Every structure is written in C-alpha cells, then in structure tokens.
CSV table of C-alpha atoms and ligand atoms in Angstrom, one decimal:
chain,number,residue,atom,x,y,z
A,23,MET,CA,12.3,-22.4,-24.8
A,24,ILE,CA,10.4,-19.3,-23.5
A,25,PRO,CA,11.0,-19.7,-19.7
A,26,LEU,CA,8.5,-19.3,-17.0
A,27,SER,CA,10.5,-16.8,-14.9
A,28,VAL,CA,14.2,-16.1,-15.0
A,29,PRO,CA,16.2,-13.4,-13.2
A,30,ASN,CA,17.1,-10.2,-14.9
A,31,PHE,CA,20.6,-8.9,-14.4
A,32,GLU,CA,20.7,-5.8,-16.6
A,33,GLY,CA,22.0,-3.5,-13.9
A,34,ASN,CA,25.0,-3.2,-11.5
A,35,GLU,CA,24.8,-6.8,-10.2
A,36,LEU,CA,28.1,-8.0,-11.6
A,37,LYS,CA,29.9,-4.7,-10.6
A,38,TYR,CA,28.7,-4.8,-7.0
A,39,ALA,CA,29.2,-8.6,-6.6
A,40,SER,CA,32.8,-8.2,-8.0
A,41,ASP,CA,33.3,-5.3,-5.6
A,42,ALA,CA,32.2,-7.5,-2.6
A,43,VAL,CA,34.5,-10.3,-3.7
A,44,GLY,CA,37.4,-7.9,-4.4
A,45,GLN,CA,37.1,-6.5,-1.0
A,46,GLY,CA,37.1,-9.9,0.5
A,47,TRP,CA,33.8,-9.4,2.3
A,48,VAL,CA,31.9,-12.4,1.2
A,49,SER,CA,30.2,-13.6,4.4
A,50,THR,CA,27.7,-12.0,6.7
A,51,GLY,CA,29.8,-8.9,7.4
A,52,GLY,CA,30.2,-6.2,4.9
A,53,ALA,CA,28.7,-2.9,3.8
A,54,TYR,CA,26.3,-4.3,1.2
A,55,VAL,CA,24.2,-6.1,3.8
A,56,SER,CA,23.4,-2.8,5.7
A,57,ARG,CA,23.0,-1.0,2.4
A,58,MET,CA,20.4,-3.6,1.2
A,59,GLU,CA,18.6,-3.2,4.6
A,60,ASP,CA,18.6,0.6,4.2
A,61,MET,CA,17.2,0.3,0.6
A,62,LEU,CA,14.5,-2.0,1.8
A,63,SER,CA,13.7,0.1,4.8
A,64,GLU,CA,13.4,3.2,2.6
A,65,TYR,CA,11.3,1.4,0.0
A,66,THR,CA,8.9,-0.1,2.5
A,67,SER,CA,8.9,2.6,5.1
A,68,SER,CA,9.6,0.0,7.8
A,69,TYR,CA,12.6,-1.7,9.5
A,70,ALA,CA,14.2,-4.4,7.4
A,71,VAL,CA,16.5,-7.2,8.4
A,72,ALA,CA,18.2,-9.1,5.6
A,73,CYS,CA,18.4,-12.9,5.9
A,74,GLN,CA,19.1,-16.0,4.0
A,75,SER,CA,15.7,-16.9,2.6
A,76,GLY,CA,12.0,-16.2,2.8
A,77,THR,CA,11.7,-19.4,4.8
A,78,SER,CA,14.2,-18.3,7.4
A,79,ALA,CA,12.4,-14.9,7.6
A,80,LEU,CA,9.1,-16.6,8.4
A,81,HIS,CA,10.8,-18.9,10.9
A,82,MET,CA,12.3,-16.0,12.8
A,83,ALA,CA,9.0,-14.1,12.7
A,84,LEU,CA,7.1,-17.0,14.3
A,85,TYR,CA,9.9,-17.7,16.7
A,86,ASP,CA,10.1,-14.1,17.8
A,87,LEU,CA,6.3,-14.0,18.3
A,88,GLY,CA,6.7,-16.8,20.8
A,89,ILE,CA,4.6,-19.3,18.8
A,90,LYS,CA,5.5,-22.7,20.2
A,91,TYR,CA,4.5,-26.3,20.8
A,92,GLY,CA,0.8,-26.7,21.4
A,93,ASP,CA,-0.2,-23.5,19.6
A,94,MET,CA,-2.2,-23.3,16.4
A,95,VAL,CA,-1.6,-21.0,13.4
A,96,LEU,CA,-4.1,-20.3,10.7
A,97,VAL,CA,-2.5,-20.6,7.3
A,98,PRO,CA,-3.6,-20.8,3.6
A,99,THR,CA,-3.8,-24.2,2.0
A,100,LEU,CA,-3.3,-22.7,-1.4
A,101,THR,CA,0.4,-21.6,-1.2
A,102,PHE,CA,3.9,-22.8,-1.5
A,103,ILE,CA,4.8,-25.1,1.3
A,104,ALA,CA,7.5,-22.8,2.6
A,105,ALA,CA,4.9,-20.5,4.0
A,106,VAL,CA,3.6,-23.3,6.3
A,107,ASN,CA,6.7,-25.4,7.2
A,108,PRO,CA,8.0,-22.7,9.7
A,109,VAL,CA,4.9,-23.3,11.8
A,110,THR,CA,6.1,-26.8,12.3
A,111,TYR,CA,9.7,-25.6,12.9
A,112,VAL,CA,8.5,-23.8,16.0
A,113,GLY,CA,6.5,-26.9,17.1
A,114,ALA,CA,3.0,-25.4,16.4
A,115,GLU,CA,0.2,-26.8,14.3
A,116,PRO,CA,-1.1,-25.3,11.1
A,117,VAL,CA,-4.9,-25.0,10.5
A,118,PHE,CA,-5.6,-24.8,6.8
A,119,MET,CA,-7.9,-22.2,5.5
A,120,ASP,CA,-9.5,-21.6,2.1
A,121,CYS,CA,-8.8,-18.7,-0.4
A,122,ASP,CA,-11.0,-16.1,-1.9
A,123,ASP,CA,-11.0,-15.1,-5.6
A,124,SER,CA,-7.8,-13.2,-5.1
A,125,LEU,CA,-6.2,-16.6,-4.3
A,126,CYS,CA,-5.2,-15.2,-0.9
A,127,ILE,CA,-6.6,-16.5,2.5
A,128,ASP,CA,-10.3,-15.9,2.8
A,129,PRO,CA,-11.0,-13.6,5.8
A,130,ASP,CA,-14.7,-14.5,5.9
A,131,LYS,CA,-13.8,-18.2,6.4
A,132,ILE,CA,-11.3,-17.3,9.1
A,133,ASP,CA,-14.0,-15.3,10.9
A,134,GLU,CA,-16.4,-18.2,10.6
A,135,PHE,CA,-13.8,-20.6,11.8
A,136,CYS,CA,-13.0,-18.4,14.9
A,137,MET,CA,-16.7,-18.0,15.7
A,138,THR,CA,-17.9,-21.6,15.2
A,139,GLU,CA,-14.9,-23.8,15.9
A,140,CYS,CA,-13.2,-21.8,18.7
A,141,LYS,CA,-14.1,-20.0,21.9
A,142,TYR,CA,-12.6,-16.7,23.0
A,143,ASP,CA,-12.1,-16.0,26.7
A,144,GLY,CA,-11.1,-12.3,26.3
A,145,GLN,CA,-7.4,-13.2,26.0
A,146,ASN,CA,-7.0,-16.5,24.2
A,147,LEU,CA,-8.8,-18.0,21.2
A,148,VAL,CA,-9.1,-21.7,21.9
A,149,HIS,CA,-9.9,-24.3,19.3
A,150,THR,CA,-12.8,-26.2,20.9
A,151,LYS,CA,-12.1,-29.7,19.6
A,152,SER,CA,-8.4,-29.8,20.4
A,153,GLY,CA,-8.2,-27.3,23.3
A,154,LYS,CA,-5.2,-25.7,21.6
A,155,LYS,CA,-4.7,-21.9,21.5
A,156,VAL,CA,-4.9,-20.3,18.1
A,157,LYS,CA,-2.1,-17.7,18.2
A,158,ALA,CA,-1.5,-16.2,14.7
A,159,ILE,CA,-2.5,-16.0,11.1
A,160,ILE,CA,0.0,-16.3,8.2
A,161,VAL,CA,-1.3,-14.3,5.3
A,162,VAL,CA,0.3,-14.9,1.9
A,163,HIS,CA,0.0,-12.2,-0.8
A,164,VAL,CA,-0.3,-14.7,-3.6
A,165,PHE,CA,1.5,-13.9,-7.0
A,166,GLY,CA,1.7,-10.2,-6.1
A,167,ASN,CA,-2.0,-9.8,-5.3
A,168,LEU,CA,-2.9,-8.4,-1.9
A,169,ALA,CA,-5.0,-10.2,0.7
A,170,ASP,CA,-8.0,-8.4,2.3
A,171,MET,CA,-5.8,-6.9,5.1
A,172,GLU,CA,-8.6,-4.7,6.6
A,173,LYS,CA,-10.8,-7.7,7.4
A,174,ILE,CA,-7.8,-9.8,8.5
A,175,MET,CA,-6.5,-7.2,10.9
A,176,ASP,CA,-10.0,-6.7,12.3
A,177,ILE,CA,-10.3,-10.4,13.1
A,178,ALA,CA,-6.8,-10.4,14.5
A,179,ASP,CA,-7.6,-7.5,16.8
A,180,ARG,CA,-10.9,-9.1,17.9
A,181,TYR,CA,-9.2,-12.4,18.9
A,182,ASN,CA,-5.8,-11.2,20.0
A,183,LEU,CA,-4.0,-12.9,17.1
A,184,SER,CA,-0.6,-12.0,15.7
A,185,VAL,CA,-0.3,-11.6,11.9
A,186,VAL,CA,2.7,-12.5,9.8
A,187,GLU,CA,2.5,-11.4,6.2
A,188,ASP,CA,4.2,-13.6,3.7
A,189,ALA,CA,5.0,-11.0,1.1
A,190,THR,CA,7.6,-13.1,-0.6
A,191,GLU,CA,5.8,-12.9,-3.9
A,192,ALA,CA,4.6,-9.3,-3.5
A,193,LEU,CA,7.5,-6.9,-3.0
A,194,GLY,CA,6.2,-3.5,-4.1
A,195,SER,CA,2.5,-4.3,-4.1
A,196,ARG,CA,0.6,-1.7,-2.2
A,197,PHE,CA,-2.9,-0.6,-1.3
A,198,GLU,CA,-4.2,2.5,-3.1
A,199,TYR,CA,-7.4,2.7,-1.1
A,200,GLY,CA,-8.9,2.4,2.4
A,201,ARG,CA,-7.3,2.2,5.8
A,202,TYR,CA,-4.0,0.9,4.4
A,203,LYS,CA,-3.7,3.3,1.5
A,204,GLY,CA,0.0,3.7,0.5
A,205,ARG,CA,1.1,0.7,2.7
A,206,ILE,CA,3.3,-1.9,1.0
A,207,ALA,CA,2.8,-5.6,1.4
A,208,GLY,CA,4.5,-6.9,4.5
A,209,THR,CA,4.2,-3.7,6.5
A,210,ILE,CA,0.7,-4.1,8.0
A,211,GLY,CA,0.9,-7.2,10.2
A,212,ASP,CA,3.3,-7.8,13.1
A,213,TYR,CA,6.0,-9.0,10.7
A,214,GLY,CA,6.4,-9.2,6.9
A,215,ALA,CA,8.6,-11.7,5.1
A,216,LEU,CA,10.3,-11.2,1.7
A,217,SER,CA,12.1,-13.7,-0.5
A,218,PHE,CA,14.8,-13.0,-3.0
A,219,ASN,CA,14.9,-16.4,-4.5
A,220,GLY,CA,15.8,-16.7,-8.2
A,221,ASN,CA,12.3,-16.5,-9.5
A,222,LYS,CA,11.1,-13.6,-7.4
A,223,ILE,CA,10.7,-10.0,-8.6
A,224,ILE,CA,14.2,-9.2,-7.4
A,225,THR,CA,16.8,-11.9,-6.5
A,226,THR,CA,19.9,-12.3,-4.5
A,227,GLY,CA,20.3,-15.9,-5.7
A,228,GLY,CA,18.8,-17.0,-2.4
A,229,GLY,CA,17.8,-14.5,0.3
A,230,GLY,CA,15.0,-12.9,2.2
A,231,ALA,CA,14.2,-10.2,4.7
A,232,VAL,CA,11.9,-9.6,7.7
A,233,LEU,CA,10.0,-6.3,7.8
A,234,SER,CA,8.7,-4.7,10.9
A,235,LYS,CA,7.2,-1.3,11.8
A,236,ASP,CA,8.8,-1.7,15.3
A,237,LYS,CA,12.5,-1.0,15.5
A,238,ASP,CA,13.0,-3.0,18.7
A,239,ARG,CA,11.4,-6.1,17.1
A,240,ALA,CA,13.5,-5.7,14.0
A,241,MET,CA,16.7,-5.3,16.1
A,242,HIS,CA,15.8,-8.5,18.0
A,243,ILE,CA,15.3,-10.4,14.7
A,244,LYS,CA,18.7,-9.1,13.6
A,245,TYR,CA,20.2,-10.3,16.8
A,246,LEU,CA,18.5,-13.8,16.5
A,247,SER,CA,19.7,-14.1,12.8
A,248,THR,CA,23.3,-13.5,13.8
A,249,GLN,CA,23.6,-16.3,16.5
A,250,ALA,CA,22.3,-14.0,19.2
A,251,LYS,CA,25.7,-12.5,20.0
A,252,ASP,CA,25.5,-10.2,23.1
A,253,ASP,CA,29.2,-9.5,22.9
A,254,PRO,CA,30.7,-10.1,19.5
A,255,HIS,CA,34.3,-10.3,20.8
A,256,PHE,CA,33.8,-12.5,23.9
A,257,TYR,CA,31.1,-14.8,22.6
A,258,ILE,CA,28.4,-14.1,25.1
A,259,HIS,CA,25.0,-15.4,24.0
A,260,ASN,CA,21.9,-14.9,26.1
A,261,GLU,CA,19.5,-16.5,23.7
A,262,ILE,CA,19.5,-19.3,21.1
A,263,GLY,CA,20.1,-17.7,17.7
A,264,PHE,CA,20.3,-18.8,14.1
A,265,ASN,CA,22.8,-18.5,11.3
A,266,TYR,CA,20.3,-16.8,9.1
A,267,ARG,CA,22.0,-13.5,8.1
A,268,MET,CA,22.3,-12.6,4.4
A,269,THR,CA,25.8,-12.6,3.0
A,270,ASN,CA,27.5,-9.6,1.5
A,271,VAL,CA,27.8,-11.2,-2.0
A,272,GLN,CA,24.0,-11.8,-1.9
A,273,ALA,CA,23.4,-8.3,-0.7
A,274,ALA,CA,25.6,-6.8,-3.4
A,275,ILE,CA,23.4,-8.4,-6.0
A,276,GLY,CA,20.4,-7.4,-4.0
A,277,CYS,CA,21.4,-3.7,-4.0
A,278,ALA,CA,21.7,-3.7,-7.8
A,279,GLN,CA,18.3,-5.4,-8.1
A,280,MET,CA,16.7,-2.9,-5.7
A,281,GLU,CA,17.9,-0.1,-8.1
A,282,GLU,CA,15.8,-1.8,-10.8
A,283,LEU,CA,12.8,-2.9,-8.8
A,284,GLU,CA,10.4,-0.2,-10.0
A,285,GLU,CA,11.4,-0.8,-13.6
A,286,PHE,CA,10.7,-4.5,-13.1
A,287,ILE,CA,7.3,-3.8,-11.7
A,288,SER,CA,6.5,-1.5,-14.6
A,289,ARG,CA,7.5,-4.3,-17.1
A,290,LYS,CA,5.5,-6.9,-15.2
A,291,ASN,CA,2.4,-4.6,-15.4
A,292,LYS,CA,2.9,-3.9,-19.1
A,293,ASN,CA,3.3,-7.6,-20.0
A,294,HIS,CA,0.3,-8.5,-17.9
A,295,GLN,CA,-1.7,-6.0,-20.0
A,296,ILE,CA,-0.4,-7.5,-23.2
A,297,TYR,CA,-1.6,-11.0,-22.1
A,298,LEU,CA,-5.0,-9.5,-21.1
A,299,GLU,CA,-5.4,-8.0,-24.6
A,300,LEU,CA,-4.2,-11.0,-26.5
A,301,LEU,CA,-6.4,-13.4,-24.6
A,302,GLU,CA,-9.6,-11.2,-24.5
A,303,GLY,CA,-12.6,-13.4,-25.5
A,304,ALA,CA,-10.6,-16.7,-25.5
A,305,ASP,CA,-13.0,-19.5,-24.8
A,306,PHE,CA,-10.4,-21.8,-23.2
A,307,GLY,CA,-9.7,-19.5,-20.2
A,308,TYR,CA,-9.0,-16.1,-18.8
A,309,ILE,CA,-6.2,-14.3,-17.1
A,310,LEU,CA,-6.9,-13.9,-13.4
A,311,PRO,CA,-7.3,-10.3,-12.5
A,312,PHE,CA,-5.5,-8.7,-9.6
A,313,ARG,CA,-7.5,-6.9,-6.8
A,314,ASP,CA,-9.0,-3.5,-7.9
A,315,ASN,CA,-7.4,-0.3,-6.6
A,316,ILE,CA,-4.1,-1.7,-5.7
A,317,ARG,CA,-0.7,-1.2,-7.2
A,318,SER,CA,0.4,-4.9,-7.7
A,319,ASN,CA,3.9,-6.0,-8.7
A,320,LYS,CA,2.1,-8.5,-10.9
A,321,TRP,CA,4.7,-11.1,-10.2
A,322,PHE,CA,3.0,-14.1,-11.7
A,323,TYR,CA,0.3,-14.4,-14.4
A,324,SER,CA,-2.4,-17.0,-13.9
A,325,LEU,CA,-4.5,-18.5,-16.7
A,326,VAL,CA,-7.7,-20.0,-15.3
A,327,ILE,CA,-8.6,-22.8,-17.7
A,328,ASN,CA,-12.2,-23.3,-18.6
A,329,ARG,CA,-12.6,-27.0,-17.6
A,330,VAL,CA,-15.7,-27.5,-19.7
A,331,LYS,CA,-13.9,-26.5,-22.9
A,332,CYS,CA,-10.6,-28.0,-21.7
A,333,PRO,CA,-11.4,-31.1,-19.5
A,334,LEU,CA,-8.0,-32.9,-19.8
A,335,ASP,CA,-5.7,-33.1,-16.9
A,336,ILE,CA,-3.7,-29.8,-16.5
A,337,LYS,CA,-0.5,-31.8,-16.9
A,338,THR,CA,-1.5,-32.6,-20.5
A,339,TYR,CA,-1.7,-28.9,-21.4
A,340,ILE,CA,1.6,-28.1,-19.6
A,341,ASP,CA,3.4,-31.0,-21.4
A,342,ASP,CA,2.0,-29.9,-24.8
A,343,LEU,CA,3.1,-26.3,-24.2
A,344,SER,CA,6.5,-27.6,-23.2
A,345,LYS,CA,6.8,-29.5,-26.4
A,346,GLU,CA,6.0,-26.3,-28.2
A,347,GLY,CA,8.8,-24.5,-26.3
A,348,ILE,CA,6.7,-22.7,-23.7
A,349,GLU,CA,7.4,-23.3,-20.0
A,350,THR,CA,4.4,-23.1,-17.8
A,351,ARG,CA,3.6,-24.6,-14.4
A,352,PRO,CA,0.6,-25.7,-12.3
A,353,ILE,CA,-0.4,-23.9,-9.2
A,354,TRP,CA,0.6,-25.7,-6.0
A,355,GLY,CA,-1.0,-28.9,-4.6
A,356,LEU,CA,-3.0,-27.9,-1.5
A,357,ILE,CA,-0.7,-28.0,1.5
A,358,GLY,CA,-3.4,-29.4,3.8
A,359,GLU,CA,-3.4,-32.5,1.5
A,360,GLN,CA,0.3,-33.0,1.5
A,361,LYS,CA,1.6,-36.1,3.5
A,362,PRO,CA,3.1,-34.2,6.5
A,363,TYR,CA,-0.1,-32.2,7.0
A,364,GLN,CA,-3.0,-34.6,6.2
A,365,LYS,CA,-3.9,-35.0,9.9
A,366,CYS,CA,-4.1,-31.3,10.5
A,367,VAL,CA,-7.4,-29.4,10.5
A,368,SER,CA,-8.5,-28.1,7.1
A,369,TYR,CA,-11.6,-25.8,7.2
A,370,LYS,CA,-14.1,-25.9,4.4
A,371,ILE,CA,-11.7,-25.9,1.5
A,372,GLU,CA,-13.6,-25.0,-1.7
A,373,LYS,CA,-12.2,-22.2,-3.8
A,374,ALA,CA,-8.6,-23.4,-3.2
A,375,LYS,CA,-9.4,-26.7,-4.7
A,376,TYR,CA,-11.3,-25.1,-7.6
A,377,TYR,CA,-8.4,-22.8,-8.6
A,378,SER,CA,-5.7,-25.5,-8.0
A,379,GLU,CA,-7.4,-27.7,-10.6
A,380,ARG,CA,-7.6,-24.8,-13.2
A,381,ILE,CA,-4.7,-22.5,-13.0
A,382,ILE,CA,-1.5,-22.6,-15.0
A,383,ASN,CA,1.2,-19.9,-14.6
A,384,LEU,CA,2.5,-18.3,-17.8
A,385,PRO,CA,5.9,-17.0,-18.8
A,386,CYS,CA,6.4,-13.7,-16.9
A,387,SER,CA,10.1,-12.8,-16.8
A,388,THR,CA,10.8,-9.1,-16.8
A,389,ASN,CA,12.9,-9.6,-19.9
A,390,ILE,CA,10.3,-11.4,-21.9
A,391,THR,CA,9.6,-9.6,-25.2
A,392,LYS,CA,6.2,-8.7,-26.8
A,393,ASP,CA,7.0,-11.2,-29.6
A,394,GLN,CA,7.6,-13.9,-27.1
A,395,ILE,CA,4.3,-13.1,-25.4
A,396,GLU,CA,2.5,-13.3,-28.7
A,397,GLU,CA,4.2,-16.6,-29.5
A,398,THR,CA,3.2,-17.9,-26.1
A,399,VAL,CA,-0.4,-16.9,-26.6
A,400,GLY,CA,-0.4,-18.4,-30.1
A,401,LYS,CA,0.9,-21.7,-28.8
A,402,MET,CA,-1.6,-21.7,-26.0
A,403,LYS,CA,-4.4,-21.2,-28.5
A,404,LYS,CA,-3.0,-24.1,-30.5
A,405,CYS,CA,-2.4,-26.5,-27.5
A,406,LEU,CA,-5.6,-25.8,-25.6
A,407,LYS,CA,-7.7,-25.9,-28.7
A,408,ILE,CA,-6.2,-29.2,-29.9
A,409,ALA,CA,-7.0,-30.7,-26.5
A,410,GLU,CA,-10.5,-29.4,-26.7
A,411,ASN,CA,-11.1,-30.8,-30.2
A,412,CYS,CA,-9.8,-34.2,-29.1
A,413,GLN,CA,-12.8,-34.5,-26.8
B,30,PLP,C1,4.6,-17.9,-0.6
B,30,PLP,C2,6.0,-18.3,-0.4
B,30,PLP,N1,6.5,-18.3,0.9
B,30,PLP,C3,7.7,-18.6,1.2
B,30,PLP,C4,8.7,-18.8,0.2
B,30,PLP,C5,10.0,-19.1,0.6
B,30,PLP,O1,11.0,-18.3,0.2
B,30,PLP,P1,12.5,-18.8,0.0
B,30,PLP,O2,12.5,-19.7,-1.2
B,30,PLP,O3,13.3,-17.6,-0.2
B,30,PLP,O4,12.8,-19.6,1.3
B,30,PLP,C6,8.3,-18.7,-1.2
B,30,PLP,C7,9.2,-18.8,-2.3
B,30,PLP,O5,10.0,-19.5,-2.5
B,30,PLP,C8,6.9,-18.4,-1.5
B,30,PLP,O6,6.5,-18.4,-2.7
C-alpha cells in the first residue's frame, strides 16, 4: 500500500526519546519541552508554548481571549472539526463561513456577513438576528496554503474582532509578499495553533503549540496549560487551569523533527511538483495550486476531480484506488452540516460544497519515492478512466 501520509523518523527521534526515558523525565517536566519551545520560537519568530494537541492549543487560545457563553465565533465550514469544537468548549457558538479557491475562509464573505447580518456599535459587532456578540474569527490555513490574512486582519480591526490562526496544517508556510512578507503561518493573528499529530509535517506522536507575538500572553497560556500553578511547591492556584502541557518524551521526538523540518518542506515541494508534471493535461482532474507568492509547506496535495468526466461518487474512486494499493482520502464533510452544528448559522456556503464534492487527497509522505508517485498517478489514470468509461 502506498500510504496517504506517514511520519518520517530518519533523524534523532529515537536517540532523543531514549535519552528522555533514560533520564526518567517522561512527563511534563524536562529539558526537551523548553528546547522544543525555543526551537519553535526561533523558527517562527514568536513565543511558543508546547502543549498536548492542536485541539488543546485552540481551546487555550479561545479561553485566554475570554470568548464565552453567548458569544459567536466565525469559523470555516470546510475544515477538520477540531478547528471548531473548541468554540463549543468555551460555550460560544460557531458561525460557519464559506471558503475561497485557496480552500481557506473567504474574507469577502466574512465582510459581507459583518455588513449585512450584523451591526457594529463602535465596540461590539452584534449579530442582528440572535443579538449575540461576534467576538473572533478562526482562520485555518488549509493543507499548508495561506488564508488571505491582509483582508482578514483588516476586517478584524474594523469590527474589533480577535483572530486565532489554526496553523496546524501549515507549519513553515509563510508570506513572500505584501504587508506580512516573511511572516510564518500562525504569527499574524492574536494566537496561532500548531499540531504535531502523526500525519502533520512534523510529529510528536500527539502534540501541539500555541504561538503568540506577545510574551505576556504566551506566558499566561503556559500558566493555564500547567494547572495554573501560582506556587509550584505549595499548590496555590488563582485561576482554573488545564493539564495541557506537552510531555518530555513527545518534545524529545519534536526536537528531532524540528531539525528536519526544512528538509521535509523541501521534499513536500519537490513531490508536489512531480505530481503537477505527471498530471499536466489530465482530463479527469487537476492538482489544486497553492496561493501565488507564498512559501507553502505543501503539506497535503489535493486532486480536484472533474465531475463531468468522473461523475461517480468520490467513494468509488477512493475504494478503487485502495484496491490498487493507493491510499487516498476525501476532504472533510462540511462542519456546519454535522449533527452537533446543524442548528448554527451557516452563511452562503457555495465553494466549500463545490470542493468537498470534488477533492481527494493524494499520498504525500515526505518519504514517498518518485517511483511511488509515478505508480500512484498511473493507478489514478486507470481508476478514474475506468469509472469514466463505465458511464
Ligand atoms: C485544521 C485542524 N485543526 C485542528 C487540528 C487538531 O490537531 P490535533 O489533532 O493535534 O488536536 C487538526 C489536525 O488534527 C487540523 O487539521
């Protein structure tokens, strides 16, 4: 089987993890956690707090922003559900927004929603129908692409909204143009969230981090993630904290992965280019481009299927490819249509639906070989053509 996305442990992972175990530092104390934070801080030019998952990073960001029961948060409908659930954890309500052709949240639709569905009193943006305050936007940088942060930050400034960047899929992606030239995903809004889950560009098994440009904010997140201990010896707690700190064993693996991050990004870029070349002119679909003038980590590759040529259910193609030994996956079901969120507001969802019915993600591990990519494309041609000829 050529897998969709598997971790790559070609570096010092085993050495550092054994070292952590050998030293007996396996929980949330230990030098690797601070080292991982230092490496992330240096890489992103921001303050980084290591935690247990991308989900916990998003939870703490929203909690620290004071988002609470009765508030609304604008979120993408085309994303993994973990980007949205933390809104519910803090008692607030998500409002589902469409994507643009980058698959990231569409700033023009956000703007339109704020203008037509809300009223701004100079301090608060109030959703007219429900009377609830819209407090923040969660931006997901989908598959390593970058959302249109200039427009999003302008809207946030205009309506006094906080911005949390879910950069879980985009570690290392950065703008090469405009106002945010040189800025890495997750360092533009109030907070950024990273994930180091097994399929991400680097992994710690499970893990994540919060990024912030503001040292005090980052330190407060660290305090919250370690049970809000005001005095570590006498158990004094002045706030309600979480047990969300990354462990030393996870961080040991993470430090080794950070050493390889740029190499992984380079391989992801090269492999993306190979797919582009092999699929040029294919009539059954095309590889979705990343935004121009950015350095993307190209974490995931998306084939947009031509539904006129290939009208069968996407599952058919995925199953046929699987029988041929190629693991692919569909893009997510829209979150606004999932059972827990069906009663929430979804605003003019068009492109998200279009892409969710057309995209399959292709094998993209950093250790995939050129031969395996060629094999994948050959099998895709076979499976997608067979289905086409069946019609
Ligand atoms: C967009 C997005 N947000 C959040 C998460 C959650 O990260 P984690 O699995 O580390 O909790 C993921 C990935 O799993 C993701 O893809």
